[in-house]
Amino acid sequence: MTLNATQAAEAAARTSYGRLVAILAARNRDVAGAEDALPEALVAALRLWPAQGVPANPEGWLLTTARNRIRNAARHAQVADRALPDLLPLPPEGVDLPDQRLALLFVRAHPAIDPAARTPLMLQTVLGLDAARIAAAFLVPPATMSQRLVRAKTRIRDTGLRFALPDREDLPPRLSAVLDAIYAAYGRGWDDLTTEAIYLARLILVLMPAEPEAAGLPALMLYTQARRPARRDALGRFVPLSAQDSRLWSRDLIIEAEGLLTAAAVQARFGRYLCEAAIQSVHIQRPITGHTNHAALLTLYDLLVQHSPGIGARISRAVVLAGSGQPGKALAALDDMPAERVARYQPYWAARAKVLDLQGRPAAARAARKTAVELTDDPAVRAYLESL
Amino acid sequence: MQYMLILNETAEDFTKRLDPVQAGPYWGGWNAFIGAMAQAGIIVKGDGLQGPQLATTLRIRDGQRLVEDGPFADTKEQLGGYFVIDVPDLDTALDWAAKAPSALTASVEVRPVLVMPPLA
């Protein structure tokens, strides 16, 4: 009985967190207030449900309890009642988005919100990621990220942003921030958010079939997902892409990804995700052709760096340069990157070690690899790096 | 919610006001904008302002009144007028701001009006 009540509370929290926050925040546009109240309601549920039984509508119960908390908090703070209607009406011309979380993602890509806060805000308030993980994904200190999120939430409340579905013509300019959030939630493709991320990306493609990037992202994630069974060996050890047993790759997912990529590439409008999906496609060809097409990879990475001048793309490009017989150029490219951005960035040091190895400088490679190992939190990857 | 549309204009915009050829289209644009807001019933208050050449700026420093002729800051855009409008949300306020003639030449700043919480 106790177990059922706990499970019901956890299930409601997991599946409805973003939606409940949105409904609560719609009343007074106070995302931060809603996020404070909802956990309190969950704690109350965990205390009361085992004794009183799980209510027929657990979400409704949580919503009512959280609303009461918000009302009490408002009374305590003597905050003026802004006399807003309970739920802001959705405009009839609003697009009918197939999943409410999708609408919430697009709302958080509002042009009046600081661009640097849009994607983190989506990750925290719709997809439920914690601030520390968001900060890590954006390579900024957790305190900076928390501050950025708090500022954005205050701004949403105080400027009175519309909490409703954007019109259809407002969707494309907001697309890239939404795709970035979904990809960040996908993360390294290991935990339970990966399935959610792929699901949301597929929904966006249904909504915006003419946007190449809306096809690029699910294609990229499907390629990664397809190789997932080959990323660890029978003993749980990390297997790098170049050594993976391609018989373990999922044929179905690869076929779906290739289909998306081919259809989108016809439009010849390349963005970041389509480029990355195309790069995955080149890697997937290796077992068929017997070698990695470094020239194609380099072309695609050049394109990617144009579209997404992020540090990650530049590091990968350097590794490809080294792999195609230009380790000197690769090292120069790595040396060019801003020291403060890469000092604590694991992929940089792993790449540097690899490039130095190819240049025939084992001592320097060992030192770089040592730094990479220190920055790796995945034990399997750490063990792999230590074995080199 | 109430928002102030802070209507900035360029020096060229201000000279159009009295230019025999350009004054007609200039005022026509503003009249259409203000008329549309009035028809929508959203205007709380609002005014156009004389140009920055008629501005006088005052500061008190060390107890002294310092008066200068000219606007507070010498910038490319100067305040030309303002409207306080009552609309449901920022998005609606921005849609109205986009209709202001000066949005094409200078800028419109949109700010929520401060609502003081009631005193205990």
Coordinates of C-alpha atoms in Angstrom, one line a residue:
Chain A
M1 CA 0.0 0.0 0.0
T2 CA 2.8 2.4 1.1
L3 CA 4.8 1.4 -2.0
N4 CA 1.8 2.0 -4.3
A5 CA 1.3 5.5 -2.9
T6 CA 5.0 6.3 -3.2
Q7 CA 5.0 4.9 -6.8
A8 CA 1.9 6.9 -7.7
A9 CA 3.5 10.2 -6.4
E10 CA 6.8 9.4 -8.2
A11 CA 5.0 8.6 -11.4
A12 CA 2.9 11.8 -11.3
A13 CA 6.1 13.8 -10.6
R14 CA 8.0 12.2 -13.5
T15 CA 5.3 12.3 -16.2
S16 CA 3.6 15.5 -15.3
Y17 CA 6.2 17.8 -13.7
G18 CA 6.6 20.1 -16.7
R19 CA 2.9 20.3 -17.4
L20 CA 2.0 20.9 -13.7
V21 CA 4.6 23.7 -13.5
A22 CA 3.2 25.2 -16.6
I23 CA -0.4 25.1 -15.4
L24 CA 0.6 26.6 -12.0
A25 CA 2.7 29.3 -13.6
A26 CA 0.0 30.2 -16.1
R27 CA -2.1 31.8 -13.3
N28 CA 0.4 34.4 -12.4
R29 CA 3.3 33.7 -14.8
D30 CA 5.5 32.9 -11.8
V31 CA 7.6 29.9 -12.9
A32 CA 9.8 30.1 -9.9
G33 CA 6.9 30.2 -7.5
A34 CA 5.3 27.2 -9.2
E35 CA 8.6 25.3 -8.9
D36 CA 8.7 26.0 -5.2
A37 CA 5.1 24.9 -4.6
L38 CA 5.1 21.7 -6.6
P39 CA 7.8 19.8 -4.6
E40 CA 6.0 20.9 -1.4
A41 CA 2.8 19.3 -2.8
L42 CA 4.8 16.1 -3.6
V43 CA 6.1 16.0 -0.1
A44 CA 2.6 16.3 1.2
A45 CA 1.5 13.5 -1.1
L46 CA 4.2 11.2 0.2
R47 CA 3.0 11.9 3.7
L48 CA -0.7 11.7 3.2
W49 CA -1.3 9.1 0.4
P50 CA 0.1 6.1 2.2
A51 CA -2.4 6.7 5.1
Q52 CA -5.4 8.1 3.1
G53 CA -5.0 6.2 -0.1
V54 CA -4.0 7.5 -3.6
P55 CA -6.6 10.0 -4.8
A56 CA -8.6 9.1 -8.0
N57 CA -6.9 12.0 -9.8
P58 CA -3.3 12.2 -8.4
E59 CA -2.4 15.1 -10.8
G60 CA -5.5 17.1 -9.8
W61 CA -4.7 16.6 -6.2
L62 CA -1.1 17.8 -6.6
L63 CA -2.3 20.8 -8.6
T64 CA -4.9 21.8 -5.9
T65 CA -2.4 21.4 -3.1
A66 CA 0.3 23.3 -5.0
R67 CA -2.2 26.1 -5.7
N68 CA -3.1 26.4 -2.1
R69 CA 0.6 26.7 -1.2
I70 CA 1.1 29.4 -3.8
R71 CA -2.0 31.3 -2.5
N72 CA -0.7 31.0 1.1
A73 CA 2.8 32.2 0.1
A74 CA 1.2 35.1 -1.8
R75 CA -0.8 36.0 1.3
H76 CA 2.3 35.9 3.5
A77 CA 4.2 38.1 1.1
Q78 CA 1.3 40.4 0.8
V79 CA 1.7 40.3 -3.0
A80 CA -0.9 42.2 -4.9
D81 CA -3.4 39.9 -6.6
R82 CA -2.9 40.7 -10.2
A83 CA -6.5 39.7 -11.0
L84 CA -5.5 37.5 -13.8
P85 CA -7.9 34.9 -15.0
D86 CA -7.3 31.4 -13.7
L87 CA -5.9 30.1 -16.9
L88 CA -5.0 32.4 -19.7
P89 CA -7.1 31.6 -22.7
L90 CA -5.2 30.1 -25.6
P91 CA -5.7 32.2 -28.7
P92 CA -7.8 30.4 -31.3
E93 CA -5.2 31.0 -34.1
G94 CA -2.6 29.2 -31.9
V95 CA -1.1 26.1 -33.4
D96 CA -2.3 22.9 -32.1
L97 CA 0.8 21.3 -30.8
P98 CA 0.5 17.5 -30.3
D99 CA 2.2 17.5 -26.8
Q100 CA 1.7 20.2 -24.2
R101 CA 5.4 20.0 -23.4
L102 CA 6.2 21.0 -26.9
A103 CA 4.1 24.1 -26.6
L104 CA 5.9 25.0 -23.4
L105 CA 9.3 24.5 -25.1
F106 CA 8.3 27.0 -27.8
V107 CA 7.0 29.5 -25.2
R108 CA 10.4 29.5 -23.5
A109 CA 12.1 30.3 -26.8
H110 CA 10.3 33.7 -26.7
P111 CA 12.5 36.4 -28.3
A112 CA 12.1 38.6 -25.2
I113 CA 14.0 36.1 -23.1
D114 CA 17.8 36.3 -22.9
P115 CA 19.0 33.9 -25.7
A116 CA 21.5 32.4 -23.4
A117 CA 18.7 31.4 -20.9
R118 CA 16.2 30.0 -23.4
T119 CA 17.5 26.5 -23.8
P120 CA 18.6 26.1 -20.1
L121 CA 15.1 27.3 -19.1
M122 CA 13.5 24.6 -21.2
L123 CA 15.7 22.0 -19.8
Q124 CA 14.9 22.9 -16.2
T125 CA 11.3 23.8 -16.3
V126 CA 9.9 21.5 -19.0
L127 CA 12.3 18.6 -19.2
G128 CA 13.2 18.5 -15.5
L129 CA 17.0 18.6 -15.7
D130 CA 18.8 19.8 -12.6
A131 CA 20.8 23.0 -12.7
A132 CA 24.2 21.3 -12.2
R133 CA 23.7 19.1 -15.2
I134 CA 22.5 22.0 -17.3
A135 CA 25.5 24.1 -16.3
A136 CA 27.8 21.2 -17.3
A137 CA 26.1 20.9 -20.7
F138 CA 26.7 24.6 -21.3
L139 CA 30.2 24.6 -19.9
V140 CA 29.5 27.4 -17.4
P141 CA 29.9 27.3 -13.6
P142 CA 26.7 26.1 -11.8
A143 CA 26.4 29.4 -9.9
T144 CA 26.4 31.4 -13.2
M145 CA 23.7 29.1 -14.7
S146 CA 21.5 29.3 -11.6
Q147 CA 21.7 33.1 -11.7
R148 CA 20.8 33.1 -15.4
L149 CA 17.8 30.9 -14.8
V150 CA 16.5 32.9 -11.8
R151 CA 16.9 36.1 -13.9
A152 CA 15.0 34.7 -16.8
K153 CA 12.1 33.4 -14.6
T154 CA 11.8 36.8 -12.8
R155 CA 11.7 38.4 -16.2
I156 CA 9.0 36.1 -17.5
R157 CA 6.9 37.0 -14.5
D158 CA 7.5 40.7 -14.4
T159 CA 7.4 41.5 -18.1
G160 CA 4.2 39.5 -18.6
L161 CA 5.2 37.2 -21.5
R162 CA 2.3 35.4 -23.1
F163 CA 2.0 31.9 -21.8
A164 CA 0.3 30.4 -24.8
L165 CA 1.1 28.6 -28.0
P166 CA 3.0 30.7 -30.5
D167 CA 1.4 31.4 -33.9
R168 CA 2.6 29.2 -36.7
E169 CA 4.8 31.9 -38.2
D170 CA 6.5 32.3 -34.8
L171 CA 7.6 28.7 -34.7
P172 CA 10.5 28.6 -37.1
P173 CA 12.6 31.4 -35.5
R174 CA 12.2 29.6 -32.2
L175 CA 13.0 26.2 -33.5
S176 CA 16.7 26.1 -33.0
A177 CA 16.5 26.9 -29.3
V178 CA 14.0 24.1 -28.9
L179 CA 16.1 21.6 -30.8
D180 CA 19.1 22.6 -28.7
A181 CA 17.2 21.8 -25.5
I182 CA 16.0 18.5 -26.8
Y183 CA 19.5 17.5 -27.8
A184 CA 21.0 18.6 -24.5
A185 CA 18.3 16.5 -22.7
Y186 CA 19.4 13.6 -24.9
G187 CA 22.8 14.2 -23.4
R188 CA 25.3 11.5 -23.9
G189 CA 22.5 9.0 -24.8
W190 CA 22.6 7.0 -21.7
D191 CA 19.8 7.7 -19.3
D192 CA 16.0 7.6 -19.5
L193 CA 15.6 11.1 -21.0
T194 CA 17.0 9.7 -24.3
T195 CA 13.7 8.1 -25.3
E196 CA 11.8 11.3 -24.3
A197 CA 14.1 13.4 -26.4
I198 CA 13.7 11.2 -29.5
Y199 CA 9.9 11.2 -29.0
L200 CA 9.8 15.1 -28.7
A201 CA 12.0 15.5 -31.8
R202 CA 9.8 13.2 -33.8
L203 CA 6.8 15.3 -32.8
I204 CA 8.5 18.5 -34.0
L205 CA 9.2 16.8 -37.3
V206 CA 5.5 16.1 -37.7
L207 CA 4.8 19.7 -36.9
M208 CA 7.4 21.3 -39.1
P209 CA 8.1 18.7 -41.9
A210 CA 9.7 21.4 -44.2
E211 CA 12.4 22.4 -41.7
P212 CA 15.6 20.5 -42.5
E213 CA 16.9 20.9 -38.9
A214 CA 13.7 19.3 -37.6
A215 CA 14.7 16.2 -39.5
G216 CA 18.4 16.6 -38.7
L217 CA 18.1 16.3 -35.0
P218 CA 16.0 13.0 -34.9
A219 CA 18.3 11.6 -37.5
L220 CA 21.4 12.4 -35.4
M221 CA 19.8 10.9 -32.3
L222 CA 18.7 7.8 -34.1
Y223 CA 22.2 7.2 -35.4
T224 CA 23.6 7.5 -31.9
Q225 CA 20.8 5.3 -30.5
A226 CA 21.5 2.7 -33.2
R227 CA 25.1 2.3 -32.1
R228 CA 24.2 2.2 -28.4
P229 CA 24.4 -1.6 -28.0
A230 CA 28.0 -1.6 -29.4
R231 CA 29.3 1.2 -27.1
R232 CA 30.0 -1.3 -24.3
D233 CA 31.5 -4.8 -24.6
A234 CA 30.3 -7.8 -22.7
L235 CA 32.4 -6.8 -19.7
G236 CA 30.9 -3.3 -19.7
R237 CA 34.0 -1.7 -21.1
F238 CA 33.9 1.4 -23.3
V239 CA 34.3 0.7 -27.0
P240 CA 35.3 3.6 -29.2
L241 CA 33.4 4.1 -32.5
S242 CA 36.4 2.9 -34.6
A243 CA 36.4 -0.4 -32.8
Q244 CA 32.7 -1.1 -32.5
D245 CA 31.2 -4.3 -33.7
S246 CA 28.8 -3.1 -36.4
R247 CA 26.7 -6.2 -36.2
L248 CA 25.5 -4.9 -32.9
W249 CA 24.2 -1.6 -34.5
S250 CA 20.4 -1.4 -34.9
R251 CA 19.6 -1.8 -38.6
D252 CA 16.1 -0.4 -38.2
L253 CA 17.2 2.8 -36.5
I254 CA 19.9 3.3 -39.1
I255 CA 17.5 2.9 -41.9
E256 CA 15.1 5.4 -40.3
A257 CA 17.9 7.9 -39.7
E258 CA 19.3 7.5 -43.3
G259 CA 15.7 8.1 -44.6
L260 CA 15.3 11.3 -42.7
L261 CA 18.8 12.5 -43.7
T262 CA 18.3 11.8 -47.4
A263 CA 14.9 13.5 -47.5
A264 CA 16.1 16.6 -45.6
A265 CA 19.4 16.9 -47.6
V266 CA 17.4 17.3 -50.8
Q267 CA 16.5 20.8 -49.7
A268 CA 20.3 21.7 -49.5
R269 CA 19.8 23.9 -46.5
F270 CA 22.4 22.6 -44.0
G271 CA 22.2 23.4 -40.4
R272 CA 24.1 22.1 -37.4
Y273 CA 22.0 19.0 -36.8
L274 CA 21.8 17.9 -40.4
C275 CA 25.6 18.2 -40.6
E276 CA 26.1 16.1 -37.5
A277 CA 23.7 13.5 -38.8
A278 CA 25.6 13.4 -42.1
I279 CA 28.8 12.9 -40.1
Q280 CA 27.2 10.0 -38.3
S281 CA 26.2 8.6 -41.7
V282 CA 29.8 8.6 -42.9
H283 CA 30.8 6.6 -39.8
I284 CA 28.0 4.2 -40.4
Q285 CA 29.5 3.5 -43.9
R286 CA 32.7 2.1 -42.4
P287 CA 31.7 -1.5 -42.1
I288 CA 30.3 -1.5 -45.7
T289 CA 33.3 0.2 -47.4
G290 CA 36.0 -1.1 -45.0
H291 CA 37.5 2.3 -44.3
T292 CA 36.5 5.7 -42.8
N293 CA 36.1 8.4 -45.5
H294 CA 38.2 11.1 -43.9
A295 CA 37.8 13.5 -46.8
A296 CA 34.0 13.4 -46.5
L297 CA 34.3 13.9 -42.7
L298 CA 36.6 16.9 -43.1
T299 CA 34.2 18.5 -45.6
L300 CA 31.3 18.0 -43.3
Y301 CA 33.2 19.2 -40.2
D302 CA 34.2 22.4 -42.1
L303 CA 30.5 22.9 -42.8
L304 CA 29.6 22.2 -39.2
V305 CA 32.1 24.7 -37.8
Q306 CA 30.5 27.3 -40.1
H307 CA 27.0 26.6 -38.7
S308 CA 27.9 25.8 -35.1
P309 CA 31.1 27.6 -34.1
G310 CA 31.0 25.8 -30.7
I311 CA 34.1 24.5 -29.2
G312 CA 32.9 20.8 -29.4
A313 CA 32.6 20.9 -33.2
R314 CA 36.1 22.5 -33.5
I315 CA 37.6 19.8 -31.4
S316 CA 36.1 17.1 -33.4
R317 CA 37.3 18.7 -36.6
A318 CA 40.8 18.8 -35.2
V319 CA 40.6 15.0 -34.6
V320 CA 39.5 14.4 -38.1
L321 CA 42.4 16.6 -39.4
A322 CA 44.8 14.4 -37.5
G323 CA 43.2 11.2 -38.7
S324 CA 43.6 12.3 -42.3
G325 CA 47.3 12.8 -42.0
Q326 CA 47.6 16.4 -40.8
P327 CA 48.4 16.1 -37.1
G328 CA 50.5 19.3 -37.1
K329 CA 47.5 21.4 -38.4
A330 CA 45.3 19.6 -35.9
L331 CA 47.5 20.5 -33.0
A332 CA 47.7 24.1 -34.2
A333 CA 43.9 24.2 -34.3
L334 CA 43.7 22.9 -30.7
D335 CA 46.3 25.4 -29.6
D336 CA 44.2 28.2 -31.0
M337 CA 41.2 27.5 -28.7
P338 CA 40.7 29.8 -25.8
A339 CA 42.5 28.3 -22.8
E340 CA 39.9 29.2 -20.2
R341 CA 37.1 27.5 -22.2
V342 CA 38.9 24.2 -22.6
A343 CA 40.9 23.9 -19.4
R344 CA 38.1 21.7 -17.7
Y345 CA 36.6 20.3 -20.9
Q346 CA 37.2 16.5 -21.1
P347 CA 36.8 16.1 -24.9
Y348 CA 39.5 18.7 -25.5
W349 CA 42.1 16.8 -23.5
A350 CA 41.1 13.4 -25.0
A351 CA 41.4 14.9 -28.5
R352 CA 44.7 16.5 -27.6
A353 CA 46.1 13.2 -26.4
K354 CA 45.0 11.4 -29.6
V355 CA 46.5 14.1 -31.9
L356 CA 49.8 14.1 -30.0
D357 CA 50.0 10.3 -30.3
L358 CA 49.5 10.6 -34.1
Q359 CA 52.2 13.2 -34.1
G360 CA 54.6 10.8 -32.4
R361 CA 54.9 12.6 -29.1
P362 CA 54.0 9.9 -26.5
A363 CA 55.1 11.8 -23.4
A364 CA 53.0 14.9 -24.2
A365 CA 50.1 12.6 -25.2
R366 CA 50.3 10.8 -21.8
A367 CA 50.2 14.2 -19.9
A368 CA 47.1 15.3 -21.9
R369 CA 45.4 11.9 -21.4
K370 CA 46.1 12.2 -17.7
T371 CA 44.1 15.5 -17.6
A372 CA 41.3 13.9 -19.7
V373 CA 41.1 10.9 -17.2
E374 CA 40.8 13.4 -14.3
L375 CA 37.9 15.1 -16.0
T376 CA 36.0 12.0 -17.0
D377 CA 33.1 11.0 -14.7
D378 CA 32.0 7.9 -16.6
P379 CA 34.0 5.0 -15.1
A380 CA 33.9 2.9 -18.3
V381 CA 35.4 5.8 -20.4
R382 CA 37.9 6.5 -17.7
A383 CA 39.1 2.9 -17.7
Y384 CA 39.3 3.0 -21.5
L385 CA 41.5 6.1 -21.5
E386 CA 43.7 4.7 -18.8
S387 CA 44.2 1.5 -20.9
L388 CA 45.7 3.5 -23.9
Chain B
M1 CA -1.1 44.6 -17.7
Q2 CA -0.1 48.2 -18.4
Y3 CA 2.9 48.9 -20.6
M4 CA 4.6 52.1 -21.6
L5 CA 5.6 52.4 -25.2
I6 CA 8.6 54.6 -25.1
L7 CA 8.8 56.1 -28.6
N8 CA 12.2 57.1 -29.7
E9 CA 12.9 59.1 -32.9
T10 CA 15.9 60.1 -34.9
A11 CA 17.0 63.7 -35.6
E12 CA 15.6 63.3 -39.2
D13 CA 12.2 62.2 -37.7
F14 CA 12.0 65.4 -35.6
T15 CA 12.9 67.6 -38.6
K16 CA 10.1 65.9 -40.7
R17 CA 7.5 67.4 -38.2
L18 CA 7.9 70.9 -39.7
D19 CA 9.1 70.1 -43.2
P20 CA 6.5 71.2 -45.7
V21 CA 6.9 68.1 -47.9
Q22 CA 7.4 65.5 -45.2
A23 CA 5.1 66.7 -42.4
G24 CA 2.0 65.3 -44.1
P25 CA 3.2 61.6 -44.3
Y26 CA 4.9 62.0 -41.0
W27 CA 1.8 63.0 -39.1
G28 CA -0.4 60.7 -41.2
G29 CA 1.6 57.7 -39.9
W30 CA 1.3 58.8 -36.3
N31 CA -2.4 59.6 -36.6
A32 CA -3.1 56.1 -38.1
F33 CA -1.1 54.4 -35.3
I34 CA -2.8 56.4 -32.5
G35 CA -6.2 56.1 -34.1
A36 CA -5.8 52.3 -34.2
M37 CA -4.9 52.1 -30.5
A38 CA -7.8 54.4 -29.6
Q39 CA -10.2 52.3 -31.6
A40 CA -8.9 49.2 -29.8
G41 CA -9.6 51.0 -26.5
I42 CA -6.2 50.2 -25.0
I43 CA -4.8 53.7 -24.4
V44 CA -4.5 54.7 -20.8
K45 CA -2.6 57.9 -21.5
G46 CA -0.1 59.3 -23.8
D47 CA 1.5 62.3 -25.4
G48 CA 3.8 63.4 -28.1
L49 CA 6.7 65.5 -27.0
Q50 CA 8.5 68.5 -28.5
G51 CA 11.9 67.8 -29.9
P52 CA 15.1 67.5 -27.8
Q53 CA 16.2 71.0 -28.8
L54 CA 13.5 72.2 -26.3
A55 CA 14.7 69.9 -23.5
T56 CA 16.1 71.3 -20.3
T57 CA 18.0 68.9 -17.9
L58 CA 18.4 69.6 -14.2
R59 CA 20.7 67.9 -11.7
I60 CA 21.3 68.7 -8.0
R61 CA 24.9 68.2 -7.1
D62 CA 26.3 69.2 -3.7
G63 CA 23.1 71.1 -3.0
Q64 CA 23.6 73.1 -6.2
R65 CA 21.0 73.3 -9.0
L66 CA 22.7 72.6 -12.3
V67 CA 20.5 73.4 -15.3
E68 CA 21.6 72.6 -18.8
D69 CA 19.9 73.2 -22.1
G70 CA 19.5 70.0 -24.1
P71 CA 18.5 66.4 -23.4
F72 CA 19.9 64.1 -20.7
A73 CA 22.1 62.2 -23.1
D74 CA 23.4 63.0 -26.6
T75 CA 22.4 59.9 -28.5
K76 CA 21.2 59.2 -32.0
E77 CA 17.7 58.5 -30.8
Q78 CA 15.7 60.8 -28.6
L79 CA 12.3 60.4 -26.8
G80 CA 9.6 61.7 -29.1
G81 CA 6.5 60.6 -27.2
Y82 CA 5.0 57.9 -25.0
F83 CA 1.8 55.9 -24.6
V84 CA 0.7 53.8 -21.7
I85 CA -1.5 51.0 -23.0
D86 CA -3.5 48.3 -21.2
V87 CA -3.1 44.9 -22.9
P88 CA -3.1 41.3 -21.8
D89 CA 0.6 40.5 -22.2
L90 CA 4.0 41.6 -23.5
D91 CA 3.4 39.9 -26.9
T92 CA 0.4 42.1 -27.5
A93 CA 2.3 45.2 -26.4
L94 CA 5.1 44.3 -28.8
D95 CA 2.6 43.9 -31.6
W96 CA 1.4 47.4 -31.0
A97 CA 5.0 48.7 -30.7
A98 CA 5.7 47.2 -34.1
K99 CA 3.0 49.4 -35.6
A100 CA 4.6 52.7 -34.4
P101 CA 6.1 54.7 -37.3
S102 CA 9.3 55.3 -35.3
A103 CA 9.9 51.5 -35.0
L104 CA 11.0 51.7 -38.6
T105 CA 13.5 54.6 -38.1
A106 CA 14.5 54.4 -34.5
S107 CA 13.1 52.2 -31.7
V108 CA 10.3 51.6 -29.3
E109 CA 11.1 50.5 -25.8
V110 CA 8.3 48.5 -24.1
R111 CA 8.2 48.4 -20.3
P112 CA 5.7 47.2 -17.8
V113 CA 4.3 49.9 -15.6
L114 CA 5.3 49.4 -11.9
V115 CA 2.5 48.3 -9.7
M116 CA 3.2 48.9 -6.1
P117 CA 2.1 46.1 -3.7
P118 CA -0.5 47.4 -1.1
L119 CA 1.1 48.5 2.2
A120 CA 0.6 46.2 5.1

